[in-house]
Amino acid sequence: MLPDCAKWYKDRPFDQRGRHRPLVGLNRDCFDTVTAPQTLAQKLLSRAAGGASVMPGDIVTVEVDLIMAHDSSGPRRWKPQLEQLGARIKDPSRIVIVSDHYVPAVDAESAAILKLTRDFAHENGIARFHDMQGICHAILPEKGYLRPGIFVAGGDSHTPHAGAFGCYAAGFGATDMLGIVVTGQTWTIVPQTIRVEIDGTLGDGVAAKDIMLVLCRELGMDNAFKAIEFGGSCVRAMSMAERMVLANMTAELGGETGLIEPDATTVAHIRAHGGDPGADPLGWTADPGAPYERVVRLDAGTLEPHVAAPHSPANSAPVSAHLGTKVDQAYIGACVGAKLEDLQMAARVLAGRKVATGTRLLVAPSSSATTAQAAADGTLAVLMEAGATLLPSGCGACAGMGAGLLADGETCISSTNRNFKGRMGHAGASVYLGSPYTVAAAAVAGRIEDPRPLLQPLRRAA
Amino acid sequence: MSGRAFVFGDNIDTDVLAPGYLMKLPADELARHCLAAVDPAFASTVQPGDFVVAGANFGLGSSREQAAVSLKTLGVAAVIATGFARIFYRNALNLGLPALFCDAAGSIEAGDRLEVDPVAGQIINHTRNQTLAARPIPAHLMDMVRAGGLVAQLKARGMAA
C-alpha cells in the first residue's frame, strides 16, 4: 500500500459496521494491490465508485452514467421537487426519458402527464426523449444506449433489464432519481451475489420466461439488496432477447441488479443497433473463485413450460398443474414478454389457428420498431389472422394503466412479469403468467394448455 | 412517536399499496385506496401517528414511490417489518418515513399500542409490555432521516441553485 492511503483512510469516516466509506474520486493506486477474485457486481461498482476495490457490504457513492426515466415516475414527480429546491438537472446528456406508461392518452389527466413530460424534456434540453415509441427497457438497447460496464439508474423497477448487456442497472424511486439528476450520483450497498448457472439446452417451446418462473419459486422474491449473475452454457447460447428476460425478472427475485457477462452476442447486438460496445466489453467478467453467497444450478434440458398462478410470480408450477383452467383473456405485452422474438414464439403456436370463442388475445408489442419488424417478417399477419387485437406499444395493462384491464372474476394468462392482486385491473381478477408460447396456446384452446404439441416451424415472409 | 399497530402479512406489494389504475389521482385521493385490496377499512381507520407492521419483503414490486407517499399521506409514523424490498426501503427513507427492520415484528398484534424511537431502533409494545429491537438505520442514511428526507437534505447541502 502506498503511504497516501493512510492519509486517505484517516480522513474518511467509518460506516456503521466499522468499514471505511469509499468515496468517488479516491486514489485508485491505493488499491491496485488487491487481487482477490471478484464478482461482476464488485467490478462494476468499483468502476462506478472511482476505482476503489469494494467488498460486499461496503456502502459506496457511485457516479451514474445513464439516467433513465419515464412519464409516470420521472418529470411529473421531479418538476415540483426541482422547483422546491431551486435546483437544475446536472447533465441532460446522461438522461433518457421515455413516455410509455400513459400512452396514448385516454383522458385529460393522462394527456396532461404526457404533455408535462414532453415540455420538460424540451425545456431541459434532453435530446434522448422517446415519446410513445415503446417501453423504456426496450428502447435502451434498441437505440444502442447501453454499453457494458456502465452504471444505469432507472426510475422503474425493471431497470435490471439492461444488466443483460453487462451494465450495473438498478431501479430507483422518484425522489432517489431526483437526487441523481441533481447530483449525478447515488449510493448503494455492494451486494452479495447469487450465481445462477444454467446448463443444457431448452426444449422447443420452453423459454427464458420458464426459467425465471422456476427461479422465482426456488429463490423466492425476497433477495433484496442482492445481485444475481446468470451464466452457463444455456445463457451463452441465448439471444439477447432471451437474456433480457433473465435480467428483467431479477426484479421479481427482489434483486438490485441482474448481470450477464458480455460476449460476442452482446457486442454484435450493440453494433447492430448503432451503439458503442466500449474499449473492452469482454473484460466485464466475474473472476473464477469469486465470493458468491451461493451458486444455484439449473438443467435447462429437463425444464417444462411453467405458469405462475395468482397472485405471485413465485407461485409457479409446470403447466400440467393448471391444464384446463379457462381463460377470458390472453395478453402478450410488457418489457419482458413482447419483443420480436416473443411475438414470433406466439406466431409458432397461432399460425393457421384461431383464438377460441369466448377468449380474447391482446398483443401490445414492446416498441413501435418491434411492430414494424413483426409486420415486415410476417409475424404480425399470423397474429392478426388468428384474431388477435393489436394494442399500442407501452406498459399497458401490465402496469394497470393501459388497455386490457380485467373485471372482477375474470381470468387472464399473460406474458408479463407480475401477477399481483389488482395489478391488471380488478382485485377480484386472476392472472397467470407464462411464456409467449404458453399464452398463445391458451388463446387457441380457451384454457391453459401445454404449448409444445401445438408448435409449428417459424414462417417468415419472403 | 406512539400510536396503534395495523398488522399485515408477508409480501405486501406496491400494487396493493398504490393501485396502478388509480395512479393518475392526486396523492390524497390515491392514499384512500392504500392497502384496500387486503384491508378495505385501513385507509379510513388509520390515524396520524399509527404504525404499519408487516412480515417479510414489504413493498415488493414496482418502484412507484406513491406506495410510500400514500402511507405518509395517511399519517403513518413508521413501517416496521421483518424485511423490506430494496426500492420501497429507499423510497420510504427518502421521504422521511422511517422503515425499521425488526426480526420480532411478528409478536406485534393488531391494535397494540407502540412507542417507537427510529433513531435508537427501539420499539416498546405497551399493550404486551415488551421492548423490541429494530436494526438501526444505516449511519449514512441517518442524517437524511433526521433532516426529514432526501429533498430536505439536498436543500441543507446547498444543492439549491
Tab-separated table of C-alpha atoms in Angstrom, chain A residues 114 164-165 293:
chain	number	residue	atom	x	y	z
A	114	LEU	CA	-47.670	13.259	-21.329
A	164	ALA	CA	-28.260	-8.395	-19.951
A	165	PHE	CA	-25.597	-6.158	-21.529
A	293	GLU	CA	-23.191	-16.048	-1.447
